[in-house]
Tab-separated table of N, CA and C in Angstrom:
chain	number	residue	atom	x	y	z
A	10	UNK	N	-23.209	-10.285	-1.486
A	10	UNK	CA	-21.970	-9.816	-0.866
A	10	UNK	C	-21.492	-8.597	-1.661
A	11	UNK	N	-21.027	-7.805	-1.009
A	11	UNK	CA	-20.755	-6.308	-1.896
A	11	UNK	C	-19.457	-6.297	-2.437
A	12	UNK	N	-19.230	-5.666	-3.057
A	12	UNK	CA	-17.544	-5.597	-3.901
A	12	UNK	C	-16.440	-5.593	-2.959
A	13	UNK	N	-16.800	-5.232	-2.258
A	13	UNK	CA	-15.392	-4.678	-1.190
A	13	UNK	C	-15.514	-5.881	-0.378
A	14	UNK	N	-16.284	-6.653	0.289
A	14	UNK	CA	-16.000	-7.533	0.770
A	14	UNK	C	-15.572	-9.334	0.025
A	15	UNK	N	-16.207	-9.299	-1.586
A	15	UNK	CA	-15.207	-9.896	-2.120
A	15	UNK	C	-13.972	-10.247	-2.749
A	16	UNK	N	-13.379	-8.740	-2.507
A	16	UNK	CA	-12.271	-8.665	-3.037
A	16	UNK	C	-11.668	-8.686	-1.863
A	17	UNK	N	-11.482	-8.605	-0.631
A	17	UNK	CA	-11.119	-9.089	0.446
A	17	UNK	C	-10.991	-10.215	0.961
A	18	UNK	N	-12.224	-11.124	0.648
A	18	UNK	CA	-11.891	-12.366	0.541
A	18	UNK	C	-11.291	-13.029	-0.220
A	19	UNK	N	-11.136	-12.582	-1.727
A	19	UNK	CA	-10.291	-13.443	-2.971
A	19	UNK	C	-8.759	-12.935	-2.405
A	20	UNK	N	-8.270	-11.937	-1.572
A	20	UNK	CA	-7.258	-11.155	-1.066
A	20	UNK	C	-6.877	-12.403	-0.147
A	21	UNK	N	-7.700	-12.862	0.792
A	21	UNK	CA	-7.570	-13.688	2.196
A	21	UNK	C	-6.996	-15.104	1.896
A	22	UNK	N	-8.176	-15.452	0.812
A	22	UNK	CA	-7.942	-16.488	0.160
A	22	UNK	C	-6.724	-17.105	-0.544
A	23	UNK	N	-6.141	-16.060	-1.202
A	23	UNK	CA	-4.979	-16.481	-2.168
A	23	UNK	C	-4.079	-16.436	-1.250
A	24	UNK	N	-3.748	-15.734	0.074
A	24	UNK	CA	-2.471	-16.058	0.894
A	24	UNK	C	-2.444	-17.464	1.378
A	25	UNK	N	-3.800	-18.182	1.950
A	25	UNK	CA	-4.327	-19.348	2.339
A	25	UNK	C	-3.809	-19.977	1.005
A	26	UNK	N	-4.023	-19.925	0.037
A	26	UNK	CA	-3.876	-20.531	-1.449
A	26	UNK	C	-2.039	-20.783	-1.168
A	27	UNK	N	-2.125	-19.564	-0.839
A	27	UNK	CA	-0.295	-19.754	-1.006
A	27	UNK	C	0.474	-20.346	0.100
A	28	UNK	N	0.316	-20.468	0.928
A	28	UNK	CA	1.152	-20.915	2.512
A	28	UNK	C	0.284	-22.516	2.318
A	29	UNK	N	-0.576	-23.093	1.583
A	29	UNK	CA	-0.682	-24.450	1.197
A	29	UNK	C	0.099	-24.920	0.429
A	30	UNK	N	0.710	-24.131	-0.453
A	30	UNK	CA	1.368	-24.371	-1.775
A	30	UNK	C	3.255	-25.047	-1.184
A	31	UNK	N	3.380	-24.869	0.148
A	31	UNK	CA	4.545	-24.628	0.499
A	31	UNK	C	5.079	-26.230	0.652
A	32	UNK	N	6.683	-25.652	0.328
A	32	UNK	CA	7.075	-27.469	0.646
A	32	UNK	C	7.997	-27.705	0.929
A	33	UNK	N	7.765	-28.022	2.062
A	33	UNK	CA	9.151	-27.629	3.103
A	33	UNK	C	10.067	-28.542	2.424
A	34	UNK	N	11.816	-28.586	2.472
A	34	UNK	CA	12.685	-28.913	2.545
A	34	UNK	C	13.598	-29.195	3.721
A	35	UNK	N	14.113	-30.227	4.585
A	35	UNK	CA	15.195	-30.072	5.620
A	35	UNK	C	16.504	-30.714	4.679
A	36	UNK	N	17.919	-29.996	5.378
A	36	UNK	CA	18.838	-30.020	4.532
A	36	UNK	C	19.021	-31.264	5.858
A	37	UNK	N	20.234	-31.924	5.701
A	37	UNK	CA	20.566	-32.987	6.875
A	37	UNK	C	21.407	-32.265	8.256
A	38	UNK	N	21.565	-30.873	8.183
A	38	UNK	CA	21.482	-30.018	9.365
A	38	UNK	C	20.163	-29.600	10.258
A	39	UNK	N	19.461	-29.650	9.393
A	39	UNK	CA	18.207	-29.195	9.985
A	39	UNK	C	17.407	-28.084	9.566
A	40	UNK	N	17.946	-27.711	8.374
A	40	UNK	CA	17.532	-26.329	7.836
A	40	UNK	C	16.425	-26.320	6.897
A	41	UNK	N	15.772	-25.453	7.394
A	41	UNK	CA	14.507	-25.355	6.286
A	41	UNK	C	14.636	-24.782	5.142
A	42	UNK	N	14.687	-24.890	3.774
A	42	UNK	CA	14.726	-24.069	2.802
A	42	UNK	C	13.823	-24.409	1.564
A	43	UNK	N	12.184	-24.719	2.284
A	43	UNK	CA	11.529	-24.846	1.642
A	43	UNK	C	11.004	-23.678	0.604
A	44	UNK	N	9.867	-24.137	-0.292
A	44	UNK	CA	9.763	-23.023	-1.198
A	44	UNK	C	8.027	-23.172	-1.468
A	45	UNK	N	7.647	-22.163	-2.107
A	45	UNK	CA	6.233	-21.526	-2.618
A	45	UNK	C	6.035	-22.092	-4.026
A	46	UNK	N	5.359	-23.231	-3.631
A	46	UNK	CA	4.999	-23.294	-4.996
A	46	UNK	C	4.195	-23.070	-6.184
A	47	UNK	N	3.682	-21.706	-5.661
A	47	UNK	CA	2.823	-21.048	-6.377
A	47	UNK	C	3.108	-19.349	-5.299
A	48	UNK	N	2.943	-18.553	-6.709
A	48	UNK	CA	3.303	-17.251	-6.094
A	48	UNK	C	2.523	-16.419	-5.449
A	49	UNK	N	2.000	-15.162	-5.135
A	49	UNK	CA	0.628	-14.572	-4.645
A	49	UNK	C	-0.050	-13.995	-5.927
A	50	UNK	N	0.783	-13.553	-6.866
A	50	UNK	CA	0.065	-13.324	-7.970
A	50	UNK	C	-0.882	-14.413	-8.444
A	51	UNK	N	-0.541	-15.154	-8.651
A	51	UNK	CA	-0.583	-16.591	-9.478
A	51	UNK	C	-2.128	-16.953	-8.135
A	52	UNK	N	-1.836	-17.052	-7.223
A	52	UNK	CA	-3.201	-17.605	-5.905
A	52	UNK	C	-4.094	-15.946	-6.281
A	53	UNK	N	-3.461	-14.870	-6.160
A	53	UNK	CA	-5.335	-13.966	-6.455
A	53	UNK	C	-5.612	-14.004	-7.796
A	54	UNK	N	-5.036	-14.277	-8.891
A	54	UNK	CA	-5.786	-14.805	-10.121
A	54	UNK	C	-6.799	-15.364	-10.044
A	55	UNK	N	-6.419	-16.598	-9.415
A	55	UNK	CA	-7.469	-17.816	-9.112
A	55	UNK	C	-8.570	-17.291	-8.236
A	56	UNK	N	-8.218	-16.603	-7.186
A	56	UNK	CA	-9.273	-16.220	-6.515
A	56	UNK	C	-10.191	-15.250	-6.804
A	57	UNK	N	-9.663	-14.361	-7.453
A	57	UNK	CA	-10.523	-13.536	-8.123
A	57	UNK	C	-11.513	-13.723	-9.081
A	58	UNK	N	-11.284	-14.605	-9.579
A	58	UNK	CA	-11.660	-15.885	-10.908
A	58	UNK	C	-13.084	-15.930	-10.025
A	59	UNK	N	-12.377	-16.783	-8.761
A	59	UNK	CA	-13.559	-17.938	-8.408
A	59	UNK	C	-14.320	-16.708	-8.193
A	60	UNK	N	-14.096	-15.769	-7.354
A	60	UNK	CA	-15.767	-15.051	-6.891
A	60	UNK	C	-16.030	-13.891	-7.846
A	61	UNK	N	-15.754	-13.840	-9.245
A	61	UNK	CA	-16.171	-13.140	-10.679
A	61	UNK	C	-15.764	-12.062	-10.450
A	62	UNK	N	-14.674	-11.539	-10.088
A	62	UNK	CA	-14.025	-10.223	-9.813
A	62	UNK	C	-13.391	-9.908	-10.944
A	63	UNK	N	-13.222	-8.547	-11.522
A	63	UNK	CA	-12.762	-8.194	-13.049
A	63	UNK	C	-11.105	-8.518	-12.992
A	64	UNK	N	-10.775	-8.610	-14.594
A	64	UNK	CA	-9.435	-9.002	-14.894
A	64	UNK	C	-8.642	-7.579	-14.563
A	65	UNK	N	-9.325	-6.521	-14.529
A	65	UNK	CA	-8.620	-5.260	-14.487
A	65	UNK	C	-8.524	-5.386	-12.266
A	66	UNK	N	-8.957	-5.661	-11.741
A	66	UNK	CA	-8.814	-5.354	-10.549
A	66	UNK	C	-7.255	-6.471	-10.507
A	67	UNK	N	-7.549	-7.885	-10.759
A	67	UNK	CA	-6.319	-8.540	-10.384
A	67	UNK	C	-5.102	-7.821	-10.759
A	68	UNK	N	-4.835	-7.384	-11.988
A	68	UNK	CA	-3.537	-6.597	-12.443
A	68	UNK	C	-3.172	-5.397	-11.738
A	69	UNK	N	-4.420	-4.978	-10.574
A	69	UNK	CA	-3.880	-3.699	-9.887
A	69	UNK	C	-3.728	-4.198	-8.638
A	70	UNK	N	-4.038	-5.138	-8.140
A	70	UNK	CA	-3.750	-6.124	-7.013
A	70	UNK	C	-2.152	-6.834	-6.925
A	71	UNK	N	-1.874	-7.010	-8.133
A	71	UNK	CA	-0.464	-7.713	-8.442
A	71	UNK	C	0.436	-6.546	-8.741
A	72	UNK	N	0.047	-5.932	-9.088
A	72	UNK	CA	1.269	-3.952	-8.796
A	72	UNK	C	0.944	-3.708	-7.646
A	73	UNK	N	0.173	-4.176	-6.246
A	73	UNK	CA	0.551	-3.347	-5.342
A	73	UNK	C	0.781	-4.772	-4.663
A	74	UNK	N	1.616	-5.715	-4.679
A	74	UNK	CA	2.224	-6.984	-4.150
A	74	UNK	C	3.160	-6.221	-2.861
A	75	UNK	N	4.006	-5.363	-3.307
A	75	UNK	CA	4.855	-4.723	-2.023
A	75	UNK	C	3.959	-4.348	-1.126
A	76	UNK	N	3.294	-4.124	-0.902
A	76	UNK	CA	2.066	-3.608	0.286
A	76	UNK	C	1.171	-4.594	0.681
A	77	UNK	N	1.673	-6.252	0.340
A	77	UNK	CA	1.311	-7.160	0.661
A	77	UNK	C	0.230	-7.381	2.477
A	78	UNK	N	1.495	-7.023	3.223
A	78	UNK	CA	0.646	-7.409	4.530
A	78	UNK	C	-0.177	-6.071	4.721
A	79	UNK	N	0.209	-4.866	4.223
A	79	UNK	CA	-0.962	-4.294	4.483
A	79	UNK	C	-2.249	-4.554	3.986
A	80	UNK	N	-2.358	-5.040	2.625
A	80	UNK	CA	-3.143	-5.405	1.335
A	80	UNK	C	-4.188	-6.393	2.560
A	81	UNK	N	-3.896	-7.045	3.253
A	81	UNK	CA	-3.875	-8.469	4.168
A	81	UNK	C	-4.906	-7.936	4.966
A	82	UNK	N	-4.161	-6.660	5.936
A	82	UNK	CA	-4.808	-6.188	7.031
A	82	UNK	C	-6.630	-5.086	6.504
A	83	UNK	N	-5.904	-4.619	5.818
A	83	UNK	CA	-7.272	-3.986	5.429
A	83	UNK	C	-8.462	-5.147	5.150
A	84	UNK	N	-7.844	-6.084	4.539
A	84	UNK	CA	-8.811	-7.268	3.944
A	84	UNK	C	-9.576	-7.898	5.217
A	85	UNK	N	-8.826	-7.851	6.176
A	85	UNK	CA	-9.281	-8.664	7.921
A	85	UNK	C	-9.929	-7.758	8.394
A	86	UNK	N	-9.921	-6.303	8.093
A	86	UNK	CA	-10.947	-5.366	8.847
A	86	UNK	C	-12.430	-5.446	7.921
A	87	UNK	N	-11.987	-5.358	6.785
A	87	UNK	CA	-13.311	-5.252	6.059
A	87	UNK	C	-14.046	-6.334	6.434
A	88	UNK	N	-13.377	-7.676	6.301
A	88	UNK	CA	-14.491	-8.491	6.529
A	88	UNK	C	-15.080	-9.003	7.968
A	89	UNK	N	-14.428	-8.017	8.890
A	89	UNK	CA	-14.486	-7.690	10.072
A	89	UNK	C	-15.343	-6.473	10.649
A	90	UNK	N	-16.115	-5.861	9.794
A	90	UNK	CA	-17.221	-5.085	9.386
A	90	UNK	C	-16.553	-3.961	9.816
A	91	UNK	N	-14.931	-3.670	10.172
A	91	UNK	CA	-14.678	-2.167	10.674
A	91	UNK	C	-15.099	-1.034	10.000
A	92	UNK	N	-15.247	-0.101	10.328
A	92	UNK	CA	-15.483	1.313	8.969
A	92	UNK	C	-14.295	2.152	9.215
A	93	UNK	N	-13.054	1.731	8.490
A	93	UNK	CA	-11.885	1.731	8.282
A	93	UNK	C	-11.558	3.042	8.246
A	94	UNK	N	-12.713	4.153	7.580
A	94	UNK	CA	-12.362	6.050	7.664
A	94	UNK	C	-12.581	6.553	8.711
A	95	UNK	N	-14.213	5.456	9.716
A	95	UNK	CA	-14.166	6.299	10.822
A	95	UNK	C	-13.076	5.958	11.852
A	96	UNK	N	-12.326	4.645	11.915
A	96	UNK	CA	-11.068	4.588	12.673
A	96	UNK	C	-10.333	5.442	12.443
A	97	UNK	N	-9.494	5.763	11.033
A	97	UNK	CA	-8.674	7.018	10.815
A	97	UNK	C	-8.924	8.492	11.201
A	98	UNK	N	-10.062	8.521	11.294
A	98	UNK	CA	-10.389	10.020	11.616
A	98	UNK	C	-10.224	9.993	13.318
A	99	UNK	N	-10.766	9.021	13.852
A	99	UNK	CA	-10.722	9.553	15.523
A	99	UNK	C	-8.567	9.197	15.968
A	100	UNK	N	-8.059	8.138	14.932
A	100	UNK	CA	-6.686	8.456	15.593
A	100	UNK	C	-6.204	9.501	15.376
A	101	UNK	N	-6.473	10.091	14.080
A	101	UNK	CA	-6.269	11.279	13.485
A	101	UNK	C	-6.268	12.732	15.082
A	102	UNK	N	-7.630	12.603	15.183
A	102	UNK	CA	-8.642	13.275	16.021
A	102	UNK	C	-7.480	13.762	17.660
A	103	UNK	N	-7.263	12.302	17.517
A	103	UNK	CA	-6.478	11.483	19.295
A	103	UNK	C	-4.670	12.453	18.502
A	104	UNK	N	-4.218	11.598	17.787
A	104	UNK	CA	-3.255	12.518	17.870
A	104	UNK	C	-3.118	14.164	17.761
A	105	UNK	N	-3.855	14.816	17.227
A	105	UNK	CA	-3.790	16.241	17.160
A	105	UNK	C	-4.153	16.932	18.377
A	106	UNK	N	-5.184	16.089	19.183
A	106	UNK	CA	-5.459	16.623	20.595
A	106	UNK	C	-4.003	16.034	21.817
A	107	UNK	N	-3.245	14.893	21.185
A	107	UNK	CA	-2.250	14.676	21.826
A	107	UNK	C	-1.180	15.785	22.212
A	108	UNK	N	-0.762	16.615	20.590
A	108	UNK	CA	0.314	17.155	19.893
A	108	UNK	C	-0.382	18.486	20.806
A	109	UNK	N	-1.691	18.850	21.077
A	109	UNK	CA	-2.088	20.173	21.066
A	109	UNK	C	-1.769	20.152	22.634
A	110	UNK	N	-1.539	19.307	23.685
A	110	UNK	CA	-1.504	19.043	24.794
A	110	UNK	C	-0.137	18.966	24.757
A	111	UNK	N	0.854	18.696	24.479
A	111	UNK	CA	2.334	18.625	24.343
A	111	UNK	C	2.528	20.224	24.173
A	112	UNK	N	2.349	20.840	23.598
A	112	UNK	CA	2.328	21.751	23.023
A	112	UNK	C	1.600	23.195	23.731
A	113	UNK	N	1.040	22.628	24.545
A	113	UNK	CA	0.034	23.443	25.713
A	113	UNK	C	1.182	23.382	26.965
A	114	UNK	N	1.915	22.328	27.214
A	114	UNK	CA	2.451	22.093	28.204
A	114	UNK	C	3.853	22.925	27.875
A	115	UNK	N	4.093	22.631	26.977
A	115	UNK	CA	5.519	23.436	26.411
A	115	UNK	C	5.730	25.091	26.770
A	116	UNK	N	4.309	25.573	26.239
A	116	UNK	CA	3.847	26.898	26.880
A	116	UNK	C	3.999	27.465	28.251
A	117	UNK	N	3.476	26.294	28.839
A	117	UNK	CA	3.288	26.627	30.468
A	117	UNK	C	4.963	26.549	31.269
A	118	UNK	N	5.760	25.557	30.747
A	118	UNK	CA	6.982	25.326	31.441
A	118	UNK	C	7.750	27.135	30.611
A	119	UNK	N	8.388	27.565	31.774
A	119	UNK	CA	9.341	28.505	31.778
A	119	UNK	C	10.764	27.963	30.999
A	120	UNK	N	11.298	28.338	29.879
A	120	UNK	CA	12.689	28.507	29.772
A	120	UNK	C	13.661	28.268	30.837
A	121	UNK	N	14.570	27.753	30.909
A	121	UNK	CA	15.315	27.838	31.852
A	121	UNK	C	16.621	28.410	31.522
A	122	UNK	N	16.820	29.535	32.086
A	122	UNK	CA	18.209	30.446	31.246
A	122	UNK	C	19.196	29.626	31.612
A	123	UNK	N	20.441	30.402	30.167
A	123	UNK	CA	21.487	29.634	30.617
A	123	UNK	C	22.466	30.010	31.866
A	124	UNK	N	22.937	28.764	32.430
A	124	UNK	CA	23.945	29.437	33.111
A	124	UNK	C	24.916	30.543	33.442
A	125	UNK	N	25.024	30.985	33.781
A	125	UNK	CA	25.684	32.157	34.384
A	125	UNK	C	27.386	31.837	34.446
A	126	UNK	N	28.254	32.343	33.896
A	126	UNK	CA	29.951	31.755	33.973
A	126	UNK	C	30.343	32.736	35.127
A	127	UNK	N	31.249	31.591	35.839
A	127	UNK	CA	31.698	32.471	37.125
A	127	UNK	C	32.754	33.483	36.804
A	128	UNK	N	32.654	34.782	36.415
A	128	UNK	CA	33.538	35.358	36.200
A	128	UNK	C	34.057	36.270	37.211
A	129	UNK	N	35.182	36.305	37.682
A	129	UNK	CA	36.280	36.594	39.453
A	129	UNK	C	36.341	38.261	38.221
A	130	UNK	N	36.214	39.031	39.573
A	130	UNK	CA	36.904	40.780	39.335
A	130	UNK	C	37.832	40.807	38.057
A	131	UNK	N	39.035	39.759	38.716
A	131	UNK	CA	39.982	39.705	38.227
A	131	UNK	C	40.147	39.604	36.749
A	132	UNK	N	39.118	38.394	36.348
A	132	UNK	CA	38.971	38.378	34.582
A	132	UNK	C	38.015	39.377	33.952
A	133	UNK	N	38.015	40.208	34.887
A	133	UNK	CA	36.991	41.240	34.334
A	133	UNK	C	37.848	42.397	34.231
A	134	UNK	N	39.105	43.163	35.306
A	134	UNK	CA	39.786	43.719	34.778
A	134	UNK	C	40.868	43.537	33.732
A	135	UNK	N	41.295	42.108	33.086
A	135	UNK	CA	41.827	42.409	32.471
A	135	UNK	C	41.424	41.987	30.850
A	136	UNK	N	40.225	42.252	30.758
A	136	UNK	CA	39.585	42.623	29.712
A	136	UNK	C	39.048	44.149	29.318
């Protein structure tokens, strides 16, 4: 298995790690205010562990925690065999031919001057 696809899985894994960890609470209203009992840091440790991934990758995995669900999504394409640059390049591709067509059309439509104020003889002589 190549690097990129196990660090995607120790990625997949530790959210699975973590949404097990959970424990729900109902208050006697009905309210949930269960909790995590284990954090995401704490689940890709472990996972990284299990499939021999370096101690230096987990610590750059746990600084980019805010980019969590993206962290997520890339992880579901990779192991989803996408080739993640050639997607970017053709939306890339799609929007600039979008913008260049907006922009083509903009050309073709005429200005439309402004209105004309009705001005009577009258306010014209006494200016």
């Amino acid at each position: 298995m190549n690097e990129e696809k196990k660090i995607a899985g120790a990625i997949l894994d530790a959210q699975k790690m973590r949404e097990k960890s959970y424990q729900p609470c109902i208050d006697s209203q009905g309210n949930d205010f269960g909790e995590y009992k284990l954090d995401i840091e704490t689940c890709l440790i472990k996972t990284c562990k299990q499939r021999g991934l370096s101690p230096n990758l987990w610590h750059l995995l746990s600084l980019a925690i805010h980019w969590w669900n993206d962290i997520q999504l890339w992880a579901e394409d990779v192991l989803a065999d996408k080739n993640i640059l050639e997607e970017c390049e053709k939306e890339n591709a799609k929007m600039k031919d979008e913008q260049k067509q907006a922009c083509d059309i903009d050309m073709m439509v005429e200005p439309t001057p402004p209105p004309m104020e009705d001005i009577s003889e009258a306010d014209v002589s006494k200016k």
